[in-house]
Amino acid sequence: MTMALTNAFVLLFSCVLAISFCVWGKPATFLDDFRITWSDSHIRQIDGGKAIQLVLDQNSGCGFASKSKYLFGRVSMKIKLIPGDSAGTVTAFYMNSDTDTVRDELDFEFLGNRSGQPYTVQTNIYAHGKGDREQRVNLWFDPSADFHTYTIMWNHHHIVFYVDDVPIRVYKNNEARNIPFPKFQPMGVYSTLWEADDWATRGGLEKIDWSKAPFLASYKDFDIEGCPVPGPASCASNTGNWWEGTTYQALNVMEARRYRWVRINHIIYDYCTDKSRYPVSPPECIAGI
């Protein structure tokens, strides 16, 4: 047996021994793990499907979704957002249980801007059907000039939204305090590009300029590592999954420092401090999430 075959056999055997299902990251092409859900004429495959462009014009936006749902794990994509005047557009990357009124959902929403203004990313979390947990951060770079990695880490301990390696939001599991936490419903991975000029830019004051269309958002390096559903029932509860390890149960020292930097310098809206909406702070805010 050659060394290559021996290594392959050892890896396969290790996967079989693991209670959890081995999930490979970074598929060879977009269509390996995803399907087009909305307006296939507006999604362009590039480099043999290793990258794609989402297109928004006056006829339609578009969207795609993972072929499977997942329960815990990490998902990430490299995205280059719409350049120039993107006011009124929303590029979304999110996870969703697709269960209507009791849905769980973890959102990145990139809100278009007028040229020269910071790009804003809005995050939101739905747990057991309850959302309205918006936070907004002004990005500290031009996300339309190059690709950047956007990641959602989801385990039994917390949910963390990352921009590159910088955590911009943490939602801790505080079920012990009767605060809902997404835990039971698997979620698919989605992305859409659409018009939302009634609210996306300066609360709807800045409208979309269709003379700048088509608007293009580019994607590559799709990476999903988690427990697929349907799949082995024991996967989601397996503490041996790498994303459940001690390293990933809380922010490390460097991540905590970066997180504080974002909170001090770049957050522009936090529902926890919006007394007009919440005269009494939501319980998860009081719990220090």
GROMACS .gro file of N, CA and C in nm, residues 85-197:
model
  339
   85ASP      N    1  -2.154   5.364  -0.534
   85ASP     CA    2  -2.282   5.405  -0.475
   85ASP      C    3  -2.373   5.282  -0.468
   86SER      N    4  -2.385   5.227  -0.348
   86SER     CA    5  -2.468   5.108  -0.327
   86SER      C    6  -2.588   5.137  -0.239
   87ALA      N    7  -2.620   5.264  -0.220
   87ALA     CA    8  -2.730   5.303  -0.132
   87ALA      C    9  -2.858   5.231  -0.172
   88GLY      N   10  -2.932   5.186  -0.069
   88GLY     CA   11  -3.059   5.120  -0.093
   88GLY      C   12  -3.050   4.971  -0.116
   89THR      N   13  -2.929   4.917  -0.123
   89THR     CA   14  -2.912   4.773  -0.143
   89THR      C   15  -2.878   4.704  -0.012
   90VAL      N   16  -2.911   4.576  -0.004
   90VAL     CA   17  -2.872   4.492   0.109
   90VAL      C   18  -2.814   4.362   0.056
   91THR      N   19  -2.693   4.331   0.099
   91THR     CA   20  -2.632   4.202   0.074
   91THR      C   21  -2.637   4.125   0.205
   92ALA      N   22  -2.703   4.012   0.207
   92ALA     CA   23  -2.724   3.938   0.331
   92ALA      C   24  -2.656   3.802   0.326
   93PHE      N   25  -2.596   3.764   0.437
   93PHE     CA   26  -2.537   3.631   0.457
   93PHE      C   27  -2.586   3.585   0.594
   94TYR      N   28  -2.659   3.473   0.598
   94TYR     CA   29  -2.726   3.439   0.723
   94TYR      C   30  -2.755   3.289   0.732
   95MET      N   31  -2.792   3.248   0.853
   95MET     CA   32  -2.841   3.113   0.878
   95MET      C   33  -2.985   3.124   0.923
   96ASN      N   34  -3.069   3.028   0.880
   96ASN     CA   35  -3.212   3.037   0.908
   96ASN      C   36  -3.269   2.896   0.919
   97SER      N   37  -3.353   2.875   1.021
   97SER     CA   38  -3.416   2.744   1.040
   97SER      C   39  -3.535   2.724   0.948
   98ASP      N   40  -3.584   2.832   0.887
   98ASP     CA   41  -3.697   2.825   0.794
   98ASP      C   42  -3.818   2.761   0.860
   99THR      N   43  -3.848   2.807   0.981
   99THR     CA   44  -3.961   2.752   1.057
   99THR      C   45  -4.059   2.861   1.099
  100ASP      N   46  -4.076   2.961   1.016
  100ASP     CA   47  -4.178   3.064   1.033
  100ASP      C   48  -4.172   3.131   1.169
  101THR      N   49  -4.281   3.125   1.246
  101THR     CA   50  -4.291   3.206   1.367
  101THR      C   51  -4.199   3.160   1.479
  102VAL      N   52  -4.149   3.039   1.473
  102VAL     CA   53  -4.058   2.992   1.578
  102VAL      C   54  -3.915   2.978   1.525
  103ARG      N   55  -3.884   3.056   1.421
  103ARG     CA   56  -3.756   3.037   1.356
  103ARG      C   57  -3.639   3.084   1.443
  104ASP      N   58  -3.526   3.023   1.417
  104ASP     CA   59  -3.398   3.071   1.466
  104ASP      C   60  -3.325   3.129   1.345
  105GLU      N   61  -3.250   3.237   1.367
  105GLU     CA   62  -3.182   3.301   1.255
  105GLU      C   63  -3.063   3.381   1.306
  106LEU      N   64  -2.954   3.377   1.230
  106LEU     CA   65  -2.832   3.450   1.262
  106LEU      C   66  -2.794   3.530   1.138
  107ASP      N   67  -2.796   3.662   1.146
  107ASP     CA   68  -2.788   3.748   1.028
  107ASP      C   69  -2.664   3.836   1.021
  108PHE      N   70  -2.600   3.838   0.905
  108PHE     CA   71  -2.516   3.947   0.859
  108PHE      C   72  -2.596   4.019   0.751
  109GLU      N   73  -2.616   4.150   0.763
  109GLU     CA   74  -2.678   4.229   0.658
  109GLU      C   75  -2.590   4.350   0.630
  110PHE      N   76  -2.538   4.357   0.508
  110PHE     CA   77  -2.449   4.466   0.470
  110PHE      C   78  -2.533   4.573   0.401
  111LEU      N   79  -2.538   4.691   0.464
  111LEU     CA   80  -2.627   4.797   0.420
  111LEU      C   81  -2.552   4.891   0.326
  112GLY      N   82  -2.606   4.905   0.206
  112GLY     CA   83  -2.542   4.988   0.105
  112GLY      C   84  -2.526   5.132   0.150
  113ASN      N   85  -2.436   5.204   0.082
  113ASN     CA   86  -2.407   5.341   0.123
  113ASN      C   87  -2.392   5.431   0.001
  114ARG      N   88  -2.390   5.561   0.028
  114ARG     CA   89  -2.352   5.657  -0.074
  114ARG      C   90  -2.201   5.660  -0.079
  115SER      N   91  -2.144   5.681  -0.192
  115SER     CA   92  -1.998   5.677  -0.210
  115SER      C   93  -1.928   5.764  -0.107
  116GLY      N   94  -1.823   5.709  -0.050
  116GLY     CA   95  -1.742   5.784   0.046
  116GLY      C   96  -1.784   5.767   0.190
  117GLN      N   97  -1.897   5.705   0.216
  117GLN     CA   98  -1.942   5.681   0.352
  117GLN      C   99  -1.904   5.541   0.397
  118PRO      N  100  -1.892   5.518   0.527
  118PRO     CA  101  -1.856   5.384   0.574
  118PRO      C  102  -1.964   5.282   0.539
  119TYR      N  103  -1.922   5.161   0.515
  119TYR     CA  104  -2.015   5.050   0.494
  119TYR      C  105  -2.059   5.001   0.632
  120THR      N  106  -2.189   4.982   0.650
  120THR     CA  107  -2.243   4.936   0.777
  120THR      C  108  -2.287   4.791   0.766
  121VAL      N  109  -2.251   4.710   0.866
  121VAL     CA  110  -2.300   4.573   0.875
  121VAL      C  111  -2.394   4.564   0.995
  122GLN      N  112  -2.513   4.514   0.969
  122GLN     CA  113  -2.610   4.491   1.076
  122GLN      C  114  -2.615   4.343   1.107
  123THR      N  115  -2.609   4.310   1.236
  123THR     CA  116  -2.629   4.171   1.278
  123THR      C  117  -2.760   4.162   1.356
  124ASN      N  118  -2.821   4.045   1.350
  124ASN     CA  119  -2.944   4.022   1.424
  124ASN      C  120  -2.949   3.875   1.463
  125ILE      N  121  -3.018   3.846   1.570
  125ILE     CA  122  -3.030   3.709   1.621
  125ILE      C  123  -3.175   3.682   1.656
  126TYR      N  124  -3.229   3.577   1.596
  126TYR     CA  125  -3.362   3.526   1.633
  126TYR      C  126  -3.341   3.396   1.710
  127ALA      N  127  -3.405   3.387   1.824
  127ALA     CA  128  -3.399   3.265   1.905
  127ALA      C  129  -3.541   3.228   1.946
  128HIS      N  130  -3.585   3.110   1.905
  128HIS     CA  131  -3.719   3.060   1.937
  128HIS      C  132  -3.827   3.157   1.890
  129GLY      N  133  -3.805   3.218   1.775
  129GLY     CA  134  -3.905   3.306   1.716
  129GLY      C  135  -3.894   3.451   1.754
  130LYS      N  136  -3.808   3.486   1.847
  130LYS     CA  137  -3.795   3.625   1.893
  130LYS      C  138  -3.668   3.685   1.835
  131GLY      N  139  -3.685   3.798   1.762
  131GLY     CA  140  -3.572   3.867   1.703
  131GLY      C  141  -3.559   4.007   1.760
  132ASP      N  142  -3.549   4.107   1.672
  132ASP     CA  143  -3.536   4.247   1.712
  132ASP      C  144  -3.416   4.270   1.801
  133ARG      N  145  -3.306   4.203   1.768
  133ARG     CA  146  -3.181   4.220   1.843
  133ARG      C  147  -3.073   4.280   1.752
  134GLU      N  148  -3.105   4.390   1.688
  134GLU     CA  149  -3.014   4.447   1.590
  134GLU      C  150  -2.897   4.521   1.655
  135GLN      N  151  -2.782   4.502   1.595
  135GLN     CA  152  -2.664   4.584   1.625
  135GLN      C  153  -2.602   4.625   1.491
  136ARG      N  154  -2.546   4.745   1.488
  136ARG     CA  155  -2.484   4.793   1.364
  136ARG      C  156  -2.342   4.839   1.392
  137VAL      N  157  -2.253   4.799   1.303
  137VAL     CA  158  -2.111   4.833   1.313
  137VAL      C  159  -2.066   4.894   1.180
  138ASN      N  160  -1.995   5.006   1.186
  138ASN     CA  161  -1.933   5.062   1.068
  138ASN      C  162  -1.800   4.990   1.045
  139LEU      N  163  -1.784   4.931   0.928
  139LEU     CA  164  -1.660   4.860   0.899
  139LEU      C  165  -1.544   4.958   0.888
  140TRP      N  166  -1.426   4.916   0.930
  140TRP     CA  167  -1.307   5.000   0.939
  140TRP      C  168  -1.219   4.989   0.815
  141PHE      N  169  -1.276   4.936   0.707
  141PHE     CA  170  -1.206   4.922   0.580
  141PHE      C  171  -1.310   4.930   0.469
  142ASP      N  172  -1.264   4.936   0.345
  142ASP     CA  173  -1.354   4.937   0.231
  142ASP      C  174  -1.381   4.792   0.189
  143PRO      N  175  -1.498   4.736   0.221
  143PRO     CA  176  -1.525   4.596   0.191
  143PRO      C  177  -1.557   4.569   0.045
  144SER      N  178  -1.558   4.676  -0.036
  144SER     CA  179  -1.581   4.658  -0.179
  144SER      C  180  -1.449   4.654  -0.258
  145ALA      N  181  -1.336   4.685  -0.191
  145ALA     CA  182  -1.208   4.690  -0.260
  145ALA      C  183  -1.145   4.552  -0.274
  146ASP      N  184  -1.181   4.460  -0.183
  146ASP     CA  185  -1.122   4.327  -0.187
  146ASP      C  186  -1.214   4.232  -0.110
  147PHE      N  187  -1.182   4.103  -0.115
  147PHE     CA  188  -1.257   4.003  -0.040
  147PHE      C  189  -1.217   4.007   0.107
  148HIS      N  190  -1.318   3.991   0.193
  148HIS     CA  191  -1.296   3.974   0.336
  148HIS      C  192  -1.381   3.857   0.383
  149THR      N  193  -1.337   3.794   0.491
  149THR     CA  194  -1.403   3.673   0.540
  149THR      C  195  -1.504   3.707   0.649
  150TYR      N  196  -1.625   3.660   0.630
  150TYR     CA  197  -1.733   3.681   0.727
  150TYR      C  198  -1.776   3.545   0.779
  151THR      N  199  -1.777   3.531   0.912
  151THR     CA  200  -1.791   3.400   0.975
  151THR      C  201  -1.896   3.403   1.085
  152ILE      N  202  -1.974   3.295   1.093
  152ILE     CA  203  -2.064   3.272   1.206
  152ILE      C  204  -2.018   3.146   1.277
  153MET      N  205  -1.978   3.159   1.402
  153MET     CA  206  -1.942   3.044   1.486
  153MET      C  207  -2.058   3.018   1.582
  154TRP      N  208  -2.105   2.893   1.585
  154TRP     CA  209  -2.223   2.859   1.665
  154TRP      C  210  -2.197   2.728   1.738
  155ASN      N  211  -2.187   2.734   1.869
  155ASN     CA  212  -2.174   2.612   1.947
  155ASN      C  213  -2.265   2.620   2.070
  156HIS      N  214  -2.251   2.526   2.161
  156HIS     CA  215  -2.339   2.523   2.277
  156HIS      C  216  -2.313   2.637   2.375
  157HIS      N  217  -2.202   2.706   2.360
  157HIS     CA  218  -2.161   2.807   2.457
  157HIS      C  219  -2.194   2.949   2.412
  158HIS      N  220  -2.182   2.976   2.283
  158HIS     CA  221  -2.210   3.111   2.235
  158HIS      C  222  -2.219   3.112   2.083
  159ILE      N  223  -2.263   3.227   2.032
  159ILE     CA  224  -2.261   3.257   1.889
  159ILE      C  225  -2.170   3.378   1.872
  160VAL      N  226  -2.077   3.369   1.777
  160VAL     CA  227  -1.985   3.480   1.752
  160VAL      C  228  -1.987   3.514   1.604
  161PHE      N  229  -2.003   3.643   1.574
  161PHE     CA  230  -1.992   3.694   1.437
  161PHE      C  231  -1.851   3.752   1.421
  162TYR      N  232  -1.781   3.707   1.318
  162TYR     CA  233  -1.645   3.755   1.291
  162TYR      C  234  -1.640   3.828   1.157
  163VAL      N  235  -1.561   3.934   1.152
  163VAL     CA  236  -1.520   3.997   1.027
  163VAL      C  237  -1.370   3.975   1.017
  164ASP      N  238  -1.328   3.895   0.920
  164ASP     CA  239  -1.192   3.844   0.918
  164ASP      C  240  -1.170   3.772   1.052
  165ASP      N  241  -1.071   3.808   1.128
  165ASP     CA  242  -1.050   3.742   1.257
  165ASP      C  243  -1.098   3.826   1.375
  166VAL      N  244  -1.178   3.927   1.347
  166VAL     CA  245  -1.221   4.021   1.450
  166VAL      C  246  -1.366   3.992   1.490
  167PRO      N  247  -1.390   3.955   1.617
  167PRO     CA  248  -1.528   3.934   1.661
  167PRO      C  249  -1.600   4.068   1.675
  168ILE      N  250  -1.716   4.078   1.612
  168ILE     CA  251  -1.792   4.203   1.622
  168ILE      C  252  -1.918   4.187   1.707
  169ARG      N  253  -1.953   4.061   1.736
  169ARG     CA  254  -2.071   4.039   1.820
  169ARG      C  255  -2.062   3.903   1.886
  170VAL      N  256  -2.104   3.898   2.013
  170VAL     CA  257  -2.108   3.773   2.089
  170VAL      C  258  -2.245   3.762   2.155
  171TYR      N  259  -2.307   3.646   2.139
  171TYR     CA  260  -2.435   3.618   2.205
  171TYR      C  261  -2.416   3.489   2.285
  172LYS      N  262  -2.411   3.502   2.417
  172LYS     CA  263  -2.379   3.388   2.501
  172LYS      C  264  -2.502   3.302   2.531
  173ASN      N  265  -2.478   3.177   2.557
  173ASN     CA  266  -2.585   3.086   2.598
  173ASN      C  267  -2.613   3.110   2.746
  174ASN      N  268  -2.725   3.175   2.774
  174ASN     CA  269  -2.768   3.200   2.911
  174ASN      C  270  -2.903   3.135   2.937
  175GLU      N  271  -2.917   3.012   2.890
  175GLU     CA  272  -3.042   2.939   2.915
  175GLU      C  273  -3.069   2.924   3.064
  176ALA      N  274  -2.963   2.920   3.144
  176ALA     CA  275  -2.980   2.907   3.289
  176ALA      C  276  -3.056   3.025   3.347
  177ARG      N  277  -3.058   3.138   3.273
  177ARG     CA  278  -3.133   3.256   3.315
  177ARG      C  279  -3.263   3.271   3.235
  178ASN      N  280  -3.306   3.162   3.174
  178ASN     CA  281  -3.430   3.160   3.094
  178ASN      C  282  -3.424   3.253   2.974
  179ILE      N  283  -3.306   3.270   2.918
  179ILE     CA  284  -3.288   3.349   2.797
  179ILE      C  285  -3.275   3.252   2.680
  180PRO      N  286  -3.358   3.266   2.577
  180PRO     CA  287  -3.356   3.169   2.467
  180PRO      C  288  -3.224   3.168   2.392
  181PHE      N  289  -3.186   3.049   2.347
  181PHE     CA  290  -3.062   3.030   2.271
  181PHE      C  291  -3.090   2.927   2.161
  182PRO      N  292  -3.053   2.957   2.036
  182PRO     CA  293  -3.075   2.859   1.928
  182PRO      C  294  -2.999   2.730   1.957
  183LYS      N  295  -3.072   2.621   1.966
  183LYS     CA  296  -3.010   2.497   2.011
  183LYS      C  297  -3.072   2.372   1.951
  184PHE      N  298  -3.198   2.379   1.915
  184PHE     CA  299  -3.269   2.259   1.874
  184PHE      C  300  -3.298   2.252   1.725
  185GLN      N  301  -3.300   2.365   1.657
  185GLN     CA  302  -3.340   2.366   1.517
  185GLN      C  303  -3.218   2.380   1.426
  186PRO      N  304  -3.200   2.288   1.332
  186PRO     CA  305  -3.092   2.306   1.235
  186PRO      C  306  -3.122   2.425   1.145
  187MET      N  307  -3.017   2.486   1.095
  187MET     CA  308  -3.032   2.604   1.010
  187MET      C  309  -2.957   2.586   0.879
  188GLY      N  310  -3.019   2.636   0.771
  188GLY     CA  311  -2.951   2.642   0.644
  188GLY      C  312  -2.868   2.768   0.633
  189VAL      N  313  -2.780   2.771   0.533
  189VAL     CA  314  -2.695   2.886   0.507
  189VAL      C  315  -2.748   2.956   0.382
  190TYR      N  316  -2.769   3.086   0.391
  190TYR     CA  317  -2.833   3.161   0.284
  190TYR      C  318  -2.754   3.287   0.250
  191SER      N  319  -2.776   3.337   0.129
  191SER     CA  320  -2.730   3.471   0.094
  191SER      C  321  -2.824   3.529  -0.011
  192THR      N  322  -2.849   3.659   0.000
  192THR     CA  323  -2.937   3.728  -0.095
  192THR      C  324  -2.881   3.866  -0.124
  193LEU      N  325  -2.917   3.919  -0.239
  193LEU     CA  326  -2.888   4.057  -0.276
  193LEU      C  327  -3.019   4.117  -0.323
  194TRP      N  328  -3.062   4.226  -0.259
  194TRP     CA  329  -3.195   4.278  -0.288
  194TRP      C  330  -3.203   4.428  -0.261
  195GLU      N  331  -3.313   4.486  -0.311
  195GLU     CA  332  -3.340   4.629  -0.291
  195GLU      C  333  -3.416   4.648  -0.161
  196ALA      N  334  -3.368   4.742  -0.078
  196ALA     CA  335  -3.438   4.774   0.047
  196ALA      C  336  -3.422   4.923   0.076
  197ASP      N  337  -3.452   5.006  -0.025
  197ASP     CA  338  -3.423   5.148  -0.006
  197ASP      C  339  -3.527   5.218   0.082
   0.00000   0.00000   0.00000
